[in-house]
Amino acid sequence: MDTFNYPEQDKKEGALETQRLKMHSKELGLEVPENYFEISKQEILNKIGTEKEPKTKLISLQNKKVLFSIAASIALLFTITIFQMKEGLFKSQEKKVRKIALLEENNDLINSLFVEDSDDFVEDYLNTKVLEDL
Amino acid sequence: MTNETEFINALLSKKHRERAFKQLLDRYQERLYWHIRKLVHTHENANDVLQNTFVRIYRSLPNFKQNSSLHTWMYKIAYNESLRFLEKHSKELRVSLDEVNEKHLENLFQDSYFNANEVQVKLQKVLHELADKERKVFQMKYYDDLKFREIAEILTIKEGTIKTLYYKAAKYVEDKMVQVMVTEHKI
């Protein structure tokens, strides 16, 4: 691509635009210094000339906001990791307690199998407590 | 490929960038200057914002997604740069944006590049009686000749709302200025 041009305005459109721009001084009383637009154009081109390539934005690590954000992110990550580790620890401990409880419950059931059933206890209880109350 | 796309490609190519950017300046410098001047009032302020606007346009060209026209995109950058300038002043002076606007308007009346008769001064004051959004919409439509759709994109407000704001503002300005003309010239 060797030729290019900003899309052309037709003459009528261009004249209307010039008239409209003049409305700023005619209606609003706004003015600019002589040759302002030529001088300003050169100043802008000089500024851009020193830039050479359009820049992609670099984030400076010396910026306090950036440093604060990074520090906050690290702290958050650290807290989440610790929390997850603790949560894991609690869960495993809870599992152990449940296992022990289950074992003890099973032991009671097993032990009860070896206790002899006897009617004497019931008879004694009826004699001493229930009959006395009558 | 449209002319505009070709032109944008030229702006992005190493070979053509400088010439294309000069064309862009020729076409838009004055338009954007007036757009900015109405937002920041004095010539000195407008000059600062205009320079920053073109530097930002140049820097942001590689990120231009072409979701809007180049024309609208540049107006939006100019508008945002003006707002940034006003916000910076409001922070420095520790006052609200409305107060900064009032202060800048007072400065305008002292500006050596403000040469207005009584009616023009009155028009400036009437424009500042409008609500902030109404004034911006009125100026963008009436003086910058932007389309309702374009103003909606720049201000990120619905097109229907923009139309309502414009007609309300235009009616207010017209009524007030008729009153001024009747009193001043005893029509």
Short mmCIF file of C-alpha atoms in Angstrom, two decimals:
data_model
loop_
_atom_site.label_atom_id
_atom_site.label_comp_id
_atom_site.label_asym_id
_atom_site.label_seq_id
_atom_site.Cartn_x
_atom_site.Cartn_y
_atom_site.Cartn_z
CA MET A 1 0.00 0.00 0.00
CA ASP A 2 1.79 3.11 -1.18
CA THR A 3 -1.06 5.55 -1.56
CA PHE A 4 -3.62 6.44 1.06
CA ASN A 5 -5.63 9.47 1.93
CA TYR A 6 -8.00 10.39 4.65
CA PRO A 7 -11.51 9.99 3.14
CA GLU A 8 -12.10 13.19 1.17
CA GLN A 9 -14.75 15.73 2.06
CA ASP A 10 -16.67 17.25 -0.82
CA LYS A 11 -16.37 21.03 -1.25
CA LYS A 12 -19.86 21.78 0.05
CA GLU A 13 -19.27 19.74 3.19
CA GLY A 14 -15.90 21.42 3.73
CA ALA A 15 -17.41 24.90 3.38
CA LEU A 16 -20.18 24.07 5.85
CA GLU A 17 -17.61 22.83 8.32
CA THR A 18 -15.53 26.01 8.02
CA GLN A 19 -18.68 28.07 8.61
CA ARG A 20 -19.58 26.02 11.66
CA LEU A 21 -16.12 26.36 13.17
CA LYS A 22 -16.43 30.13 12.75
CA MET A 23 -19.61 30.03 14.88
CA HIS A 24 -17.36 29.67 17.92
CA SER A 25 -16.06 33.21 17.51
CA LYS A 26 -19.29 34.65 16.04
CA GLU A 27 -21.69 33.30 18.64
CA LEU A 28 -19.53 32.50 21.65
CA GLY A 29 -16.80 35.13 21.38
CA LEU A 30 -14.03 32.50 21.56
CA GLU A 31 -10.77 33.29 19.80
CA VAL A 32 -7.32 31.74 19.28
CA PRO A 33 -3.89 33.36 18.86
CA GLU A 34 -2.70 34.05 15.32
CA ASN A 35 -1.31 30.97 13.50
CA TYR A 36 -2.21 28.94 16.56
CA PHE A 37 -3.15 25.77 14.67
CA GLU A 38 0.08 25.70 12.66
CA ILE A 39 2.22 26.20 15.76
CA SER A 40 0.22 23.66 17.75
CA LYS A 41 0.47 21.09 14.93
CA GLN A 42 4.26 21.39 14.99
CA GLU A 43 4.35 21.06 18.78
CA ILE A 44 2.23 17.91 18.65
CA LEU A 45 4.42 16.41 15.91
CA ASN A 46 7.52 17.18 17.99
CA LYS A 47 6.03 15.48 21.03
CA ILE A 48 5.08 12.44 19.01
CA GLY A 49 8.48 12.42 17.26
CA THR A 50 10.17 11.84 20.59
CA GLU A 51 7.89 8.83 21.19
CA LYS A 52 8.88 7.09 17.88
CA GLU A 53 6.73 3.98 18.28
CA PRO A 54 3.20 4.00 19.69
CA LYS A 55 3.72 2.69 23.20
CA THR A 56 2.23 -0.28 24.92
CA LYS A 57 1.70 0.65 28.54
CA LEU A 58 4.32 -0.60 31.02
CA ILE A 59 3.29 -0.92 34.63
CA SER A 60 5.89 0.67 36.86
CA LEU A 61 6.70 -1.33 39.96
CA GLN A 62 7.58 1.93 41.69
CA ASN A 63 3.95 2.98 41.59
CA LYS A 64 2.60 2.72 45.15
CA LYS A 65 -0.84 1.55 44.01
CA VAL A 66 0.69 -1.29 41.97
CA LEU A 67 2.93 -2.32 44.87
CA PHE A 68 -0.02 -2.27 47.26
CA SER A 69 -2.11 -4.43 44.89
CA ILE A 70 0.70 -6.97 44.53
CA ALA A 71 1.23 -7.12 48.32
CA ALA A 72 -2.52 -7.51 48.92
CA SER A 73 -2.74 -10.35 46.35
CA ILE A 74 0.18 -12.22 47.95
CA ALA A 75 -1.35 -11.82 51.43
CA LEU A 76 -4.70 -13.07 50.14
CA LEU A 77 -3.12 -16.09 48.43
CA PHE A 78 -1.18 -16.90 51.59
CA THR A 79 -4.32 -16.65 53.77
CA ILE A 80 -6.33 -18.85 51.42
CA THR A 81 -3.57 -21.51 51.35
CA ILE A 82 -3.29 -21.55 55.17
CA PHE A 83 -7.08 -21.69 55.52
CA GLN A 84 -7.32 -24.60 53.11
CA MET A 85 -4.53 -26.46 54.95
CA LYS A 86 -6.27 -25.89 58.30
CA GLU A 87 -9.60 -26.96 56.87
CA GLY A 88 -7.93 -30.19 55.59
CA LEU A 89 -6.42 -30.81 59.02
CA PHE A 90 -9.78 -30.31 60.76
CA LYS A 91 -11.47 -32.67 58.35
CA SER A 92 -8.92 -35.44 58.89
CA GLN A 93 -9.12 -35.01 62.69
CA GLU A 94 -12.92 -35.15 62.55
CA LYS A 95 -12.70 -38.38 60.55
CA LYS A 96 -10.40 -39.92 63.18
CA VAL A 97 -12.78 -38.99 66.04
CA ARG A 98 -15.71 -40.47 64.12
CA LYS A 99 -13.76 -43.74 63.55
CA ILE A 100 -12.89 -44.00 67.26
CA ALA A 101 -16.52 -43.36 68.26
CA LEU A 102 -17.71 -45.98 65.83
CA LEU A 103 -15.17 -48.48 67.17
CA GLU A 104 -16.26 -47.82 70.77
CA GLU A 105 -19.90 -48.18 69.81
CA ASN A 106 -19.09 -51.48 68.13
CA ASN A 107 -17.14 -52.59 71.24
CA ASP A 108 -20.19 -51.94 73.45
CA LEU A 109 -22.35 -53.96 71.13
CA ILE A 110 -19.80 -56.75 71.06
CA ASN A 111 -19.39 -56.66 74.88
CA SER A 112 -23.13 -56.83 75.39
CA LEU A 113 -23.13 -60.15 73.59
CA PHE A 114 -21.11 -61.63 76.46
CA VAL A 115 -23.36 -60.42 79.30
CA GLU A 116 -25.77 -63.07 80.56
CA ASP A 117 -29.44 -62.20 80.44
CA SER A 118 -30.99 -62.48 83.91
CA ASP A 119 -34.56 -61.89 85.25
CA ASP A 120 -33.31 -61.39 88.80
CA PHE A 121 -32.49 -57.75 88.29
CA VAL A 122 -36.01 -56.98 87.05
CA GLU A 123 -37.61 -58.91 89.89
CA ASP A 124 -35.50 -57.12 92.53
CA TYR A 125 -36.33 -53.75 91.02
CA LEU A 126 -40.08 -54.50 91.04
CA ASN A 127 -39.97 -55.66 94.64
CA THR A 128 -37.99 -52.81 96.07
CA LYS A 129 -39.11 -49.81 94.04
CA VAL A 130 -42.40 -50.28 92.29
CA LEU A 131 -44.23 -52.38 94.93
CA GLU A 132 -43.05 -50.18 97.80
CA ASP A 133 -44.59 -47.16 96.11
CA LEU A 134 -48.05 -48.71 96.10
CA MET B 1 -11.35 -2.34 2.22
CA THR B 2 -12.86 1.10 2.95
CA ASN B 3 -10.89 4.33 2.73
CA GLU B 4 -11.03 4.64 6.50
CA THR B 5 -9.60 1.16 7.06
CA GLU B 6 -6.83 1.91 4.56
CA PHE B 7 -6.11 5.12 6.41
CA ILE B 8 -6.00 3.38 9.80
CA ASN B 9 -3.60 0.79 8.34
CA ALA B 10 -1.42 3.67 7.14
CA LEU B 11 -1.46 5.15 10.65
CA LEU B 12 -0.27 1.83 12.02
CA SER B 13 2.42 1.16 9.42
CA LYS B 14 5.96 2.34 10.12
CA LYS B 15 6.37 3.55 6.57
CA HIS B 16 3.30 5.77 6.35
CA ARG B 17 2.63 6.67 9.97
CA GLU B 18 4.16 10.15 9.95
CA ARG B 19 2.39 11.34 6.80
CA ALA B 20 -0.92 9.79 7.86
CA PHE B 21 -0.72 11.41 11.27
CA LYS B 22 -0.09 14.82 9.67
CA GLN B 23 -3.26 14.32 7.59
CA LEU B 24 -5.15 13.40 10.73
CA LEU B 25 -3.94 16.57 12.42
CA ASP B 26 -4.88 18.70 9.39
CA ARG B 27 -8.38 17.30 9.41
CA TYR B 28 -9.08 17.11 13.14
CA GLN B 29 -6.92 19.55 15.04
CA GLU B 30 -9.27 22.50 14.75
CA ARG B 31 -12.45 20.47 15.26
CA LEU B 32 -11.12 18.81 18.39
CA TYR B 33 -9.74 22.11 19.69
CA TRP B 34 -13.23 23.69 19.63
CA HIS B 35 -14.81 20.58 21.11
CA ILE B 36 -12.30 20.77 24.00
CA ARG B 37 -12.42 24.56 24.35
CA LYS B 38 -16.16 24.48 25.13
CA LEU B 39 -15.51 21.95 27.88
CA VAL B 40 -12.48 23.58 29.54
CA HIS B 41 -13.26 27.23 28.59
CA THR B 42 -9.94 29.08 28.37
CA HIS B 43 -7.47 28.88 25.48
CA GLU B 44 -4.60 27.89 27.75
CA ASN B 45 -6.55 24.95 29.17
CA ALA B 46 -7.73 23.89 25.71
CA ASN B 47 -4.18 23.99 24.34
CA ASP B 48 -2.92 21.67 27.10
CA VAL B 49 -5.79 19.22 26.62
CA LEU B 50 -5.47 19.26 22.81
CA GLN B 51 -1.78 18.30 22.97
CA ASN B 52 -2.51 15.50 25.45
CA THR B 53 -5.39 14.31 23.28
CA PHE B 54 -3.26 13.87 20.15
CA VAL B 55 -0.46 12.19 22.09
CA ARG B 56 -3.04 9.79 23.54
CA ILE B 57 -4.58 9.17 20.11
CA TYR B 58 -1.11 8.33 18.75
CA ARG B 59 -0.32 5.99 21.66
CA SER B 60 -3.71 4.28 21.57
CA LEU B 61 -3.89 3.64 17.82
CA PRO B 62 -2.58 0.04 18.11
CA ASN B 63 -5.45 -0.68 20.53
CA PHE B 64 -8.18 0.88 18.34
CA LYS B 65 -10.68 -1.96 17.83
CA GLN B 66 -12.69 -0.14 15.10
CA ASN B 67 -15.97 -0.77 16.91
CA SER B 68 -16.76 2.88 16.20
CA SER B 69 -15.54 5.22 13.46
CA LEU B 70 -12.13 6.85 13.83
CA HIS B 71 -13.99 10.19 14.00
CA THR B 72 -16.12 9.18 17.03
CA TRP B 73 -13.18 7.45 18.72
CA MET B 74 -11.07 10.63 18.55
CA TYR B 75 -13.91 12.79 19.91
CA LYS B 76 -14.31 10.34 22.76
CA ILE B 77 -10.61 10.59 23.60
CA ALA B 78 -10.80 14.40 23.47
CA TYR B 79 -13.87 14.34 25.73
CA ASN B 80 -12.19 11.99 28.23
CA GLU B 81 -8.99 14.06 28.26
CA SER B 82 -11.06 17.18 29.03
CA LEU B 83 -12.81 15.38 31.89
CA ARG B 84 -9.47 14.14 33.21
CA PHE B 85 -8.19 17.71 33.15
CA LEU B 86 -11.24 19.04 35.03
CA GLU B 87 -11.08 16.23 37.60
CA LYS B 88 -7.39 16.93 38.20
CA HIS B 89 -8.22 20.59 38.86
CA SER B 90 -11.11 19.66 41.14
CA LYS B 91 -8.75 17.45 43.20
CA GLU B 92 -6.04 20.12 43.32
CA LEU B 93 -8.48 22.81 44.44
CA ARG B 94 -10.45 20.36 46.64
CA VAL B 95 -13.76 21.49 45.16
CA SER B 96 -16.52 19.75 43.20
CA LEU B 97 -16.53 19.48 39.40
CA ASP B 98 -19.41 21.98 39.23
CA GLU B 99 -17.37 24.50 41.20
CA VAL B 100 -14.38 23.95 38.90
CA ASN B 101 -16.66 24.60 35.93
CA GLU B 102 -17.86 27.85 37.48
CA LYS B 103 -14.30 28.91 38.23
CA HIS B 104 -13.21 28.19 34.66
CA LEU B 105 -16.16 30.16 33.31
CA GLU B 106 -15.10 33.14 35.45
CA ASN B 107 -11.56 32.72 34.08
CA LEU B 108 -12.97 32.68 30.56
CA PHE B 109 -14.43 36.15 31.01
CA GLN B 110 -10.90 37.34 31.94
CA ASP B 111 -9.24 35.36 29.12
CA SER B 112 -7.43 37.45 26.52
CA TYR B 113 -8.83 35.10 23.86
CA PHE B 114 -12.42 35.82 24.79
CA ASN B 115 -13.71 38.76 22.87
CA ALA B 116 -17.45 38.88 23.29
CA ASN B 117 -20.20 41.47 23.16
CA GLU B 118 -23.04 41.56 25.69
CA VAL B 119 -25.22 39.09 23.78
CA GLN B 120 -22.35 36.58 23.48
CA VAL B 121 -21.61 36.86 27.20
CA LYS B 122 -25.31 36.32 27.89
CA LEU B 123 -25.33 33.21 25.65
CA GLN B 124 -22.35 31.78 27.55
CA LYS B 125 -24.20 32.37 30.83
CA VAL B 126 -27.43 30.83 29.51
CA LEU B 127 -25.47 27.74 28.40
CA HIS B 128 -24.12 27.44 31.93
CA GLU B 129 -27.61 27.59 33.41
CA LEU B 130 -28.27 24.24 31.71
CA ALA B 131 -27.64 20.98 33.55
CA ASP B 132 -24.16 19.60 32.83
CA LYS B 133 -25.37 16.77 30.53
CA GLU B 134 -27.83 19.04 28.69
CA ARG B 135 -25.08 21.60 28.01
CA LYS B 136 -22.65 18.97 26.74
CA VAL B 137 -25.26 17.39 24.45
CA PHE B 138 -26.38 20.79 23.12
CA GLN B 139 -22.80 21.88 22.38
CA MET B 140 -21.86 18.59 20.72
CA LYS B 141 -24.93 18.70 18.48
CA TYR B 142 -25.23 22.38 17.71
CA TYR B 143 -21.57 23.48 17.53
CA ASP B 144 -19.67 20.23 16.83
CA ASP B 145 -22.36 18.88 14.48
CA LEU B 146 -22.03 15.36 15.85
CA LYS B 147 -24.81 12.86 15.15
CA PHE B 148 -27.08 11.78 18.03
CA ARG B 149 -25.67 8.26 17.68
CA GLU B 150 -22.11 9.58 17.99
CA ILE B 151 -22.94 11.71 21.05
CA ALA B 152 -24.57 8.65 22.62
CA GLU B 153 -21.34 6.68 22.08
CA ILE B 154 -19.13 9.44 23.48
CA LEU B 155 -21.22 10.06 26.60
CA THR B 156 -22.32 6.40 26.91
CA ILE B 157 -25.96 7.41 27.23
CA LYS B 158 -28.88 5.97 25.21
CA GLU B 159 -29.59 7.75 21.91
CA GLY B 160 -33.21 8.41 22.92
CA THR B 161 -32.09 10.17 26.10
CA ILE B 162 -29.61 12.27 24.09
CA LYS B 163 -32.42 13.46 21.79
CA THR B 164 -34.61 14.40 24.78
CA LEU B 165 -31.73 16.27 26.44
CA TYR B 166 -30.93 18.13 23.22
CA TYR B 167 -34.49 19.30 22.46
CA LYS B 168 -35.00 20.38 26.07
CA ALA B 169 -31.73 22.33 26.06
CA ALA B 170 -32.37 23.89 22.63
CA LYS B 171 -35.83 25.09 23.73
CA TYR B 172 -34.39 26.62 26.92
CA VAL B 173 -31.57 28.43 25.07
CA GLU B 174 -33.95 29.68 22.38
CA ASP B 175 -36.49 31.05 24.88
CA LYS B 176 -33.81 32.74 26.98
CA MET B 177 -32.06 34.29 23.99
CA VAL B 178 -35.33 35.59 22.54
CA GLN B 179 -35.93 37.30 25.90
CA VAL B 180 -32.41 38.78 25.78
CA MET B 181 -32.92 40.08 22.23
CA VAL B 182 -36.27 41.63 23.17
CA THR B 183 -34.81 43.40 26.20
CA GLU B 184 -31.52 44.42 24.56
CA HIS B 185 -32.90 45.57 21.26
CA LYS B 186 -36.48 46.34 22.32
CA ILE B 187 -37.85 44.26 19.40
#
